[in-house]
Amino acid sequence: MAERPLSPHISVWRWGPAMLVSIIHRITGDGMAFVALPVLLWWLAALAGGPESYETFTSLATTWYGYVILVGISWAFFNHLASGIRHFVLDIGAGYAVEANNRWSVVTTLSGLVLTAAFWAALVLL
Amino acid sequence: MGGGTDIGRVRGLGSAHHGSHHWLLQRFTAAGNLITVGYLAFSILLLPDLSYTTVRGWLGGPVPPVALALLIVSVFWHARLGLQVMIEDYVHSSGNRFAAILVLNLLAFAGAAFGLFCLTRIVMAIASETAVLTTIQAAQQQAGAGGVM
């Protein structure tokens, strides 16, 4: 490939909400592929294996580090869900004006946190 | 291949008309994930607890195992597409990129197949337990009707 000047890269841009949403979308998505999918398969395999293997799964899942991973997975899911819906909105060509884009980027990031908190509150209370 | 720029090499060759395939499937499976993982999340919230007996009882119904089977297909497909984009962005040597995407495809299919296999085993076990239970109940009823006291 010919040596051409590259467009300005990550280091020269001032950080904004859209960049934050974008990189978190990628981190949560790829993170879930590496963590949540193995946990999902482990849960299914434990269920298929019988009461004893399910007991092994739940005893590990309910340790403090088990909860850290499960809360992390749920946050990754709800955050990725919110930023994924933002992608659908952007796909129809809406939400590109700077002010609207910044506002909805912040709303997206916050709704991931709020949905995670609501999920665990409901799980504990229901 | 000449040493020109990428665009210079492909200019005039026309569109392959396949560029939107990956993009569209990423969105179709995203919608699938929204529905199936949403269903799983609500089911987890609505079940009285997540014990072995409760979860197995839940999977004895017709909808939950079908939803989980669809979830496995949709989620692993979506993950395959997403990880492919990550590999294409960060793995710059074309040989390594090809190898990484090859491994990704094998793992995605293996993961989905294992998930569906586990689900099948769970459902088959529940079905055979139900069959045994029905047989025992029928035998008990027959014994009762025969007047063996």
PDB file of C-alpha atoms in Angstrom:
ATOM      1  CA  MET A   1       0.000   0.000   0.000  1.00  0.00           C
ATOM      2  CA  ALA A   2       1.241   3.469  -0.822  1.00  0.00           C
ATOM      3  CA  GLU A   3       2.459   5.584   2.120  1.00  0.00           C
ATOM      4  CA  ARG A   4      -0.223   8.211   2.491  1.00  0.00           C
ATOM      5  CA  PRO A   5      -0.823  10.571   5.389  1.00  0.00           C
ATOM      6  CA  LEU A   6      -3.305   9.074   7.876  1.00  0.00           C
ATOM      7  CA  SER A   7      -6.281  10.957   9.182  1.00  0.00           C
ATOM      8  CA  PRO A   8      -5.952  12.219  12.766  1.00  0.00           C
ATOM      9  CA  HIS A   9      -6.247   9.318  15.194  1.00  0.00           C
ATOM     10  CA  ILE A  10      -7.505   8.708  18.760  1.00  0.00           C
ATOM     11  CA  SER A  11      -4.757  10.702  20.485  1.00  0.00           C
ATOM     12  CA  VAL A  12      -5.485  14.068  18.867  1.00  0.00           C
ATOM     13  CA  TRP A  13      -9.255  14.241  19.465  1.00  0.00           C
ATOM     14  CA  ARG A  14     -10.878  15.818  22.468  1.00  0.00           C
ATOM     15  CA  TRP A  15     -12.990  13.178  24.241  1.00  0.00           C
ATOM     16  CA  GLY A  16     -16.744  13.503  23.892  1.00  0.00           C
ATOM     17  CA  PRO A  17     -19.793  11.461  24.951  1.00  0.00           C
ATOM     18  CA  ALA A  18     -20.184   9.808  21.521  1.00  0.00           C
ATOM     19  CA  MET A  19     -16.648   8.397  21.729  1.00  0.00           C
ATOM     20  CA  LEU A  20     -17.356   7.057  25.196  1.00  0.00           C
ATOM     21  CA  VAL A  21     -20.559   5.304  24.014  1.00  0.00           C
ATOM     22  CA  SER A  22     -18.750   3.894  20.995  1.00  0.00           C
ATOM     23  CA  ILE A  23     -15.824   2.389  22.871  1.00  0.00           C
ATOM     24  CA  ILE A  24     -18.013   1.072  25.708  1.00  0.00           C
ATOM     25  CA  HIS A  25     -20.289  -0.532  23.103  1.00  0.00           C
ATOM     26  CA  ARG A  26     -17.295  -2.367  21.688  1.00  0.00           C
ATOM     27  CA  ILE A  27     -15.856  -3.316  25.086  1.00  0.00           C
ATOM     28  CA  THR A  28     -19.186  -4.598  26.451  1.00  0.00           C
ATOM     29  CA  GLY A  29     -19.966  -6.485  23.227  1.00  0.00           C
ATOM     30  CA  ASP A  30     -16.604  -8.188  22.900  1.00  0.00           C
ATOM     31  CA  GLY A  31     -16.454  -8.613  26.671  1.00  0.00           C
ATOM     32  CA  MET A  32     -19.765 -10.463  26.702  1.00  0.00           C
ATOM     33  CA  ALA A  33     -18.543 -12.730  23.900  1.00  0.00           C
ATOM     34  CA  PHE A  34     -15.556 -13.727  26.067  1.00  0.00           C
ATOM     35  CA  VAL A  35     -17.229 -13.824  29.500  1.00  0.00           C
ATOM     36  CA  ALA A  36     -21.037 -13.986  29.276  1.00  0.00           C
ATOM     37  CA  LEU A  37     -21.205 -16.696  26.611  1.00  0.00           C
ATOM     38  CA  PRO A  38     -18.939 -19.107  28.532  1.00  0.00           C
ATOM     39  CA  VAL A  39     -21.013 -18.448  31.680  1.00  0.00           C
ATOM     40  CA  LEU A  40     -24.229 -19.113  29.703  1.00  0.00           C
ATOM     41  CA  LEU A  41     -22.806 -22.403  28.397  1.00  0.00           C
ATOM     42  CA  TRP A  42     -21.570 -23.345  31.862  1.00  0.00           C
ATOM     43  CA  TRP A  43     -25.043 -22.691  33.322  1.00  0.00           C
ATOM     44  CA  LEU A  44     -26.701 -24.843  30.633  1.00  0.00           C
ATOM     45  CA  ALA A  45     -24.105 -27.606  31.018  1.00  0.00           C
ATOM     46  CA  ALA A  46     -24.594 -27.554  34.805  1.00  0.00           C
ATOM     47  CA  LEU A  47     -28.369 -27.862  34.324  1.00  0.00           C
ATOM     48  CA  ALA A  48     -27.856 -30.753  31.906  1.00  0.00           C
ATOM     49  CA  GLY A  49     -25.371 -32.433  34.249  1.00  0.00           C
ATOM     50  CA  GLY A  50     -27.777 -32.836  37.162  1.00  0.00           C
ATOM     51  CA  PRO A  51     -28.356 -31.433  40.670  1.00  0.00           C
ATOM     52  CA  GLU A  52     -24.743 -31.849  41.806  1.00  0.00           C
ATOM     53  CA  SER A  53     -23.181 -30.018  38.878  1.00  0.00           C
ATOM     54  CA  TYR A  54     -25.835 -27.296  39.200  1.00  0.00           C
ATOM     55  CA  GLU A  55     -24.917 -27.001  42.875  1.00  0.00           C
ATOM     56  CA  THR A  56     -21.257 -26.500  41.901  1.00  0.00           C
ATOM     57  CA  PHE A  57     -22.298 -23.730  39.515  1.00  0.00           C
ATOM     58  CA  THR A  58     -24.547 -21.901  42.007  1.00  0.00           C
ATOM     59  CA  SER A  59     -22.057 -22.180  44.864  1.00  0.00           C
ATOM     60  CA  LEU A  60     -19.431 -20.441  42.699  1.00  0.00           C
ATOM     61  CA  ALA A  61     -21.900 -17.962  41.168  1.00  0.00           C
ATOM     62  CA  THR A  62     -23.024 -16.799  44.621  1.00  0.00           C
ATOM     63  CA  THR A  63     -19.530 -16.017  45.957  1.00  0.00           C
ATOM     64  CA  TRP A  64     -18.559 -12.325  46.030  1.00  0.00           C
ATOM     65  CA  TYR A  65     -16.461 -12.682  42.876  1.00  0.00           C
ATOM     66  CA  GLY A  66     -19.295 -14.647  41.274  1.00  0.00           C
ATOM     67  CA  TYR A  67     -21.615 -11.710  41.907  1.00  0.00           C
ATOM     68  CA  VAL A  68     -18.989  -9.255  40.592  1.00  0.00           C
ATOM     69  CA  ILE A  69     -18.920 -11.211  37.312  1.00  0.00           C
ATOM     70  CA  LEU A  70     -22.725 -11.573  37.122  1.00  0.00           C
ATOM     71  CA  VAL A  71     -23.339  -7.879  37.864  1.00  0.00           C
ATOM     72  CA  GLY A  72     -20.642  -7.060  35.290  1.00  0.00           C
ATOM     73  CA  ILE A  73     -22.347  -9.263  32.690  1.00  0.00           C
ATOM     74  CA  SER A  74     -25.747  -7.690  33.382  1.00  0.00           C
ATOM     75  CA  TRP A  75     -24.277  -4.176  33.102  1.00  0.00           C
ATOM     76  CA  ALA A  76     -22.521  -5.153  29.855  1.00  0.00           C
ATOM     77  CA  PHE A  77     -25.836  -6.461  28.508  1.00  0.00           C
ATOM     78  CA  PHE A  78     -27.975  -3.464  29.486  1.00  0.00           C
ATOM     79  CA  ASN A  79     -25.318  -0.985  28.367  1.00  0.00           C
ATOM     80  CA  HIS A  80     -24.863  -2.768  25.038  1.00  0.00           C
ATOM     81  CA  LEU A  81     -28.662  -2.909  24.690  1.00  0.00           C
ATOM     82  CA  ALA A  82     -28.969   0.857  25.237  1.00  0.00           C
ATOM     83  CA  SER A  83     -26.115   1.762  22.895  1.00  0.00           C
ATOM     84  CA  GLY A  84     -27.420  -0.801  20.398  1.00  0.00           C
ATOM     85  CA  ILE A  85     -30.793   0.944  20.335  1.00  0.00           C
ATOM     86  CA  ARG A  86     -28.858   4.204  19.844  1.00  0.00           C
ATOM     87  CA  HIS A  87     -27.278   2.551  16.793  1.00  0.00           C
ATOM     88  CA  PHE A  88     -30.746   1.784  15.388  1.00  0.00           C
ATOM     89  CA  VAL A  89     -31.719   5.450  15.833  1.00  0.00           C
ATOM     90  CA  LEU A  90     -28.501   6.610  14.127  1.00  0.00           C
ATOM     91  CA  ASP A  91     -29.143   4.055  11.340  1.00  0.00           C
ATOM     92  CA  ILE A  92     -32.317   5.870  10.310  1.00  0.00           C
ATOM     93  CA  GLY A  93     -30.283   9.071  10.077  1.00  0.00           C
ATOM     94  CA  ALA A  94     -31.479  10.723  13.280  1.00  0.00           C
ATOM     95  CA  GLY A  95     -29.485  12.131  16.187  1.00  0.00           C
ATOM     96  CA  TYR A  96     -26.411  13.475  14.414  1.00  0.00           C
ATOM     97  CA  ALA A  97     -26.727  17.136  15.423  1.00  0.00           C
ATOM     98  CA  VAL A  98     -23.958  17.791  17.951  1.00  0.00           C
ATOM     99  CA  GLU A  99     -26.188  18.790  20.847  1.00  0.00           C
ATOM    100  CA  ALA A 100     -28.683  15.920  20.390  1.00  0.00           C
ATOM    101  CA  ASN A 101     -25.860  13.463  19.802  1.00  0.00           C
ATOM    102  CA  ASN A 102     -24.087  14.473  23.019  1.00  0.00           C
ATOM    103  CA  ARG A 103     -27.303  14.427  25.044  1.00  0.00           C
ATOM    104  CA  TRP A 104     -28.418  10.973  23.848  1.00  0.00           C
ATOM    105  CA  SER A 105     -24.915   9.589  24.303  1.00  0.00           C
ATOM    106  CA  VAL A 106     -25.075  10.562  27.979  1.00  0.00           C
ATOM    107  CA  VAL A 107     -28.640   9.193  28.284  1.00  0.00           C
ATOM    108  CA  THR A 108     -27.498   5.908  26.707  1.00  0.00           C
ATOM    109  CA  THR A 109     -24.610   5.459  29.123  1.00  0.00           C
ATOM    110  CA  LEU A 110     -26.762   6.340  32.132  1.00  0.00           C
ATOM    111  CA  SER A 111     -29.646   4.054  31.105  1.00  0.00           C
ATOM    112  CA  GLY A 112     -27.236   1.113  31.028  1.00  0.00           C
ATOM    113  CA  LEU A 113     -26.440   1.802  34.696  1.00  0.00           C
ATOM    114  CA  VAL A 114     -30.072   2.467  35.664  1.00  0.00           C
ATOM    115  CA  LEU A 115     -31.342  -0.736  33.979  1.00  0.00           C
ATOM    116  CA  THR A 116     -28.639  -2.773  35.730  1.00  0.00           C
ATOM    117  CA  ALA A 117     -29.562  -1.309  39.118  1.00  0.00           C
ATOM    118  CA  ALA A 118     -33.291  -1.850  38.408  1.00  0.00           C
ATOM    119  CA  PHE A 119     -32.676  -5.472  37.382  1.00  0.00           C
ATOM    120  CA  TRP A 120     -30.782  -6.371  40.554  1.00  0.00           C
ATOM    121  CA  ALA A 121     -33.220  -4.445  42.763  1.00  0.00           C
ATOM    122  CA  ALA A 122     -36.112  -6.379  41.155  1.00  0.00           C
ATOM    123  CA  LEU A 123     -34.232  -9.665  41.526  1.00  0.00           C
ATOM    124  CA  VAL A 124     -33.631  -9.070  45.219  1.00  0.00           C
ATOM    125  CA  LEU A 125     -37.091  -7.646  45.982  1.00  0.00           C
ATOM    126  CA  LEU A 126     -39.364  -9.845  43.808  1.00  0.00           C
TER     127      LEU A 126
ATOM    128  CA  MET B   1      -1.085  -7.011  -7.530  1.00  0.00           C
ATOM    129  CA  GLY B   2       0.416  -3.615  -8.214  1.00  0.00           C
ATOM    130  CA  GLY B   3       1.587  -1.202  -5.552  1.00  0.00           C
ATOM    131  CA  GLY B   4      -1.267   1.247  -5.989  1.00  0.00           C
ATOM    132  CA  THR B   5      -3.698   2.359  -3.345  1.00  0.00           C
ATOM    133  CA  ASP B   6      -6.554   0.066  -2.299  1.00  0.00           C
ATOM    134  CA  ILE B   7      -9.130   2.233  -4.038  1.00  0.00           C
ATOM    135  CA  GLY B   8      -6.980   2.398  -7.153  1.00  0.00           C
ATOM    136  CA  ARG B   9      -6.857  -1.356  -7.378  1.00  0.00           C
ATOM    137  CA  VAL B  10     -10.604  -1.895  -7.120  1.00  0.00           C
ATOM    138  CA  ARG B  11     -11.837   1.178  -9.001  1.00  0.00           C
ATOM    139  CA  GLY B  12     -13.887   0.218 -12.044  1.00  0.00           C
ATOM    140  CA  LEU B  13     -14.451  -3.353 -10.897  1.00  0.00           C
ATOM    141  CA  GLY B  14     -17.995  -2.573  -9.795  1.00  0.00           C
ATOM    142  CA  SER B  15     -19.762  -3.438  -6.586  1.00  0.00           C
ATOM    143  CA  ALA B  16     -19.899  -7.011  -5.339  1.00  0.00           C
ATOM    144  CA  HIS B  17     -23.346  -6.187  -3.895  1.00  0.00           C
ATOM    145  CA  HIS B  18     -22.531  -8.051  -0.707  1.00  0.00           C
ATOM    146  CA  GLY B  19     -21.388  -5.146   1.437  1.00  0.00           C
ATOM    147  CA  SER B  20     -24.617  -4.827   3.388  1.00  0.00           C
ATOM    148  CA  HIS B  21     -24.920  -8.521   4.284  1.00  0.00           C
ATOM    149  CA  HIS B  22     -22.808  -8.391   7.453  1.00  0.00           C
ATOM    150  CA  TRP B  23     -24.318  -5.074   8.481  1.00  0.00           C
ATOM    151  CA  LEU B  24     -27.906  -6.310   8.077  1.00  0.00           C
ATOM    152  CA  LEU B  25     -27.306  -9.614   9.889  1.00  0.00           C
ATOM    153  CA  GLN B  26     -25.702  -7.727  12.770  1.00  0.00           C
ATOM    154  CA  ARG B  27     -28.978  -5.825  13.131  1.00  0.00           C
ATOM    155  CA  PHE B  28     -31.306  -8.803  12.596  1.00  0.00           C
ATOM    156  CA  THR B  29     -29.477 -10.765  15.296  1.00  0.00           C
ATOM    157  CA  ALA B  30     -29.426  -7.647  17.518  1.00  0.00           C
ATOM    158  CA  ALA B  31     -33.230  -7.592  17.372  1.00  0.00           C
ATOM    159  CA  GLY B  32     -33.228 -11.336  18.088  1.00  0.00           C
ATOM    160  CA  ASN B  33     -30.983 -10.786  21.101  1.00  0.00           C
ATOM    161  CA  LEU B  34     -33.207  -7.994  22.390  1.00  0.00           C
ATOM    162  CA  ILE B  35     -36.250 -10.308  22.356  1.00  0.00           C
ATOM    163  CA  THR B  36     -34.670 -13.562  23.564  1.00  0.00           C
ATOM    164  CA  VAL B  37     -32.269 -12.192  26.199  1.00  0.00           C
ATOM    165  CA  GLY B  38     -35.046  -9.820  27.325  1.00  0.00           C
ATOM    166  CA  TYR B  39     -37.290 -12.870  27.726  1.00  0.00           C
ATOM    167  CA  LEU B  40     -34.575 -14.650  29.733  1.00  0.00           C
ATOM    168  CA  ALA B  41     -34.039 -11.576  31.947  1.00  0.00           C
ATOM    169  CA  PHE B  42     -37.766 -11.277  32.701  1.00  0.00           C
ATOM    170  CA  SER B  43     -38.015 -15.032  33.317  1.00  0.00           C
ATOM    171  CA  ILE B  44     -35.133 -14.842  35.816  1.00  0.00           C
ATOM    172  CA  LEU B  45     -36.945 -11.998  37.596  1.00  0.00           C
ATOM    173  CA  LEU B  46     -40.346 -13.739  37.619  1.00  0.00           C
ATOM    174  CA  LEU B  47     -39.193 -17.199  38.739  1.00  0.00           C
ATOM    175  CA  PRO B  48     -39.619 -17.624  42.516  1.00  0.00           C
ATOM    176  CA  ASP B  49     -35.968 -18.733  42.817  1.00  0.00           C
ATOM    177  CA  LEU B  50     -33.201 -20.070  40.582  1.00  0.00           C
ATOM    178  CA  SER B  51     -32.834 -23.518  42.182  1.00  0.00           C
ATOM    179  CA  TYR B  52     -32.275 -26.650  40.099  1.00  0.00           C
ATOM    180  CA  THR B  53     -35.885 -27.817  40.539  1.00  0.00           C
ATOM    181  CA  THR B  54     -37.404 -24.428  39.681  1.00  0.00           C
ATOM    182  CA  VAL B  55     -35.284 -23.844  36.570  1.00  0.00           C
ATOM    183  CA  ARG B  56     -35.869 -27.417  35.358  1.00  0.00           C
ATOM    184  CA  GLY B  57     -39.594 -27.013  35.947  1.00  0.00           C
ATOM    185  CA  TRP B  58     -39.515 -23.790  33.928  1.00  0.00           C
ATOM    186  CA  LEU B  59     -37.728 -25.582  31.063  1.00  0.00           C
ATOM    187  CA  GLY B  60     -40.436 -28.271  31.115  1.00  0.00           C
ATOM    188  CA  GLY B  61     -42.831 -25.845  29.411  1.00  0.00           C
ATOM    189  CA  PRO B  62     -42.933 -25.460  25.630  1.00  0.00           C
ATOM    190  CA  VAL B  63     -41.884 -21.783  25.309  1.00  0.00           C
ATOM    191  CA  PRO B  64     -38.749 -21.474  27.511  1.00  0.00           C
ATOM    192  CA  PRO B  65     -36.631 -24.150  25.747  1.00  0.00           C
ATOM    193  CA  VAL B  66     -37.561 -22.806  22.290  1.00  0.00           C
ATOM    194  CA  ALA B  67     -36.732 -19.269  23.436  1.00  0.00           C
ATOM    195  CA  LEU B  68     -33.384 -20.447  24.825  1.00  0.00           C
ATOM    196  CA  ALA B  69     -32.593 -22.321  21.584  1.00  0.00           C
ATOM    197  CA  LEU B  70     -33.307 -19.154  19.593  1.00  0.00           C
ATOM    198  CA  LEU B  71     -31.260 -17.152  22.111  1.00  0.00           C
ATOM    199  CA  ILE B  72     -28.244 -19.422  21.622  1.00  0.00           C
ATOM    200  CA  VAL B  73     -28.397 -19.137  17.817  1.00  0.00           C
ATOM    201  CA  SER B  74     -28.988 -15.363  17.810  1.00  0.00           C
ATOM    202  CA  VAL B  75     -26.410 -14.519  20.472  1.00  0.00           C
ATOM    203  CA  PHE B  76     -23.597 -16.671  19.064  1.00  0.00           C
ATOM    204  CA  TRP B  77     -24.275 -15.396  15.544  1.00  0.00           C
ATOM    205  CA  HIS B  78     -24.215 -11.782  16.757  1.00  0.00           C
ATOM    206  CA  ALA B  79     -21.013 -12.414  18.728  1.00  0.00           C
ATOM    207  CA  ARG B  80     -19.392 -13.989  15.665  1.00  0.00           C
ATOM    208  CA  LEU B  81     -20.190 -10.883  13.590  1.00  0.00           C
ATOM    209  CA  GLY B  82     -19.066  -8.491  16.318  1.00  0.00           C
ATOM    210  CA  LEU B  83     -15.774 -10.246  17.029  1.00  0.00           C
ATOM    211  CA  GLN B  84     -15.104 -10.364  13.284  1.00  0.00           C
ATOM    212  CA  VAL B  85     -15.255  -6.550  13.190  1.00  0.00           C
ATOM    213  CA  MET B  86     -12.870  -6.355  16.149  1.00  0.00           C
ATOM    214  CA  ILE B  87     -10.423  -8.717  14.408  1.00  0.00           C
ATOM    215  CA  GLU B  88     -10.647  -6.767  11.149  1.00  0.00           C
ATOM    216  CA  ASP B  89      -9.950  -3.525  13.023  1.00  0.00           C
ATOM    217  CA  TYR B  90      -7.061  -4.663  15.198  1.00  0.00           C
ATOM    218  CA  VAL B  91      -5.342  -7.565  13.395  1.00  0.00           C
ATOM    219  CA  HIS B  92      -3.453  -5.894  10.579  1.00  0.00           C
ATOM    220  CA  SER B  93      -1.513  -8.724   8.930  1.00  0.00           C
ATOM    221  CA  SER B  94      -3.806 -10.434   6.455  1.00  0.00           C
ATOM    222  CA  GLY B  95      -2.522 -13.929   7.275  1.00  0.00           C
ATOM    223  CA  ASN B  96      -3.154 -13.528  11.010  1.00  0.00           C
ATOM    224  CA  ARG B  97      -6.497 -11.891  10.280  1.00  0.00           C
ATOM    225  CA  PHE B  98      -7.563 -14.879   8.165  1.00  0.00           C
ATOM    226  CA  ALA B  99      -6.439 -17.311  10.877  1.00  0.00           C
ATOM    227  CA  ALA B 100      -8.204 -15.362  13.639  1.00  0.00           C
ATOM    228  CA  ILE B 101     -11.475 -15.250  11.694  1.00  0.00           C
ATOM    229  CA  LEU B 102     -11.154 -18.964  10.954  1.00  0.00           C
ATOM    230  CA  VAL B 103     -10.725 -19.761  14.669  1.00  0.00           C
ATOM    231  CA  LEU B 104     -13.589 -17.395  15.513  1.00  0.00           C
ATOM    232  CA  ASN B 105     -15.935 -19.240  13.145  1.00  0.00           C
ATOM    233  CA  LEU B 106     -14.997 -22.626  14.578  1.00  0.00           C
ATOM    234  CA  LEU B 107     -15.480 -21.409  18.165  1.00  0.00           C
ATOM    235  CA  ALA B 108     -18.788 -19.663  17.459  1.00  0.00           C
ATOM    236  CA  PHE B 109     -20.273 -22.774  15.854  1.00  0.00           C
ATOM    237  CA  ALA B 110     -18.820 -25.031  18.557  1.00  0.00           C
ATOM    238  CA  GLY B 111     -20.232 -22.831  21.321  1.00  0.00           C
ATOM    239  CA  ALA B 112     -23.698 -22.683  19.779  1.00  0.00           C
ATOM    240  CA  ALA B 113     -23.703 -26.437  19.116  1.00  0.00           C
ATOM    241  CA  PHE B 114     -22.672 -27.185  22.710  1.00  0.00           C
ATOM    242  CA  GLY B 115     -25.390 -24.884  24.058  1.00  0.00           C
ATOM    243  CA  LEU B 116     -28.069 -26.533  21.906  1.00  0.00           C
ATOM    244  CA  PHE B 117     -26.779 -29.977  22.903  1.00  0.00           C
ATOM    245  CA  CYS B 118     -27.031 -29.136  26.622  1.00  0.00           C
ATOM    246  CA  LEU B 119     -30.520 -27.740  26.116  1.00  0.00           C
ATOM    247  CA  THR B 120     -31.579 -30.903  24.266  1.00  0.00           C
ATOM    248  CA  ARG B 121     -30.227 -33.079  27.083  1.00  0.00           C
ATOM    249  CA  ILE B 122     -32.139 -31.054  29.669  1.00  0.00           C
ATOM    250  CA  VAL B 123     -35.415 -31.254  27.724  1.00  0.00           C
ATOM    251  CA  MET B 124     -34.995 -34.989  26.980  1.00  0.00           C
ATOM    252  CA  ALA B 125     -34.290 -35.716  30.657  1.00  0.00           C
ATOM    253  CA  ILE B 126     -37.394 -33.783  31.717  1.00  0.00           C
ATOM    254  CA  ALA B 127     -39.482 -35.644  29.094  1.00  0.00           C
ATOM    255  CA  SER B 128     -38.273 -39.074  30.211  1.00  0.00           C
ATOM    256  CA  GLU B 129     -38.847 -38.218  33.894  1.00  0.00           C
ATOM    257  CA  THR B 130     -42.395 -37.115  33.045  1.00  0.00           C
ATOM    258  CA  ALA B 131     -42.960 -40.354  31.107  1.00  0.00           C
ATOM    259  CA  VAL B 132     -41.730 -42.484  34.034  1.00  0.00           C
ATOM    260  CA  LEU B 133     -43.921 -40.517  36.435  1.00  0.00           C
ATOM    261  CA  THR B 134     -47.001 -40.979  34.203  1.00  0.00           C
ATOM    262  CA  THR B 135     -46.350 -44.735  33.973  1.00  0.00           C
ATOM    263  CA  ILE B 136     -46.041 -45.058  37.756  1.00  0.00           C
ATOM    264  CA  GLN B 137     -49.232 -43.059  38.299  1.00  0.00           C
ATOM    265  CA  ALA B 138     -51.123 -45.188  35.744  1.00  0.00           C
ATOM    266  CA  ALA B 139     -49.893 -48.373  37.419  1.00  0.00           C
ATOM    267  CA  GLN B 140     -50.934 -47.076  40.848  1.00  0.00           C
ATOM    268  CA  GLN B 141     -54.397 -46.164  39.543  1.00  0.00           C
ATOM    269  CA  GLN B 142     -54.793 -49.605  37.993  1.00  0.00           C
ATOM    270  CA  ALA B 143     -53.768 -51.249  41.224  1.00  0.00           C
ATOM    271  CA  GLY B 144     -56.264 -49.063  43.075  1.00  0.00           C
ATOM    272  CA  ALA B 145     -59.090 -49.928  40.641  1.00  0.00           C
ATOM    273  CA  GLY B 146     -58.299 -53.649  41.043  1.00  0.00           C
ATOM    274  CA  GLY B 147     -59.233 -53.386  44.679  1.00  0.00           C
ATOM    275  CA  VAL B 148     -55.932 -54.581  46.105  1.00  0.00           C
ATOM    276  CA  MET B 149     -56.129 -53.165  49.600  1.00  0.00           C
TER     277      MET B 149
END
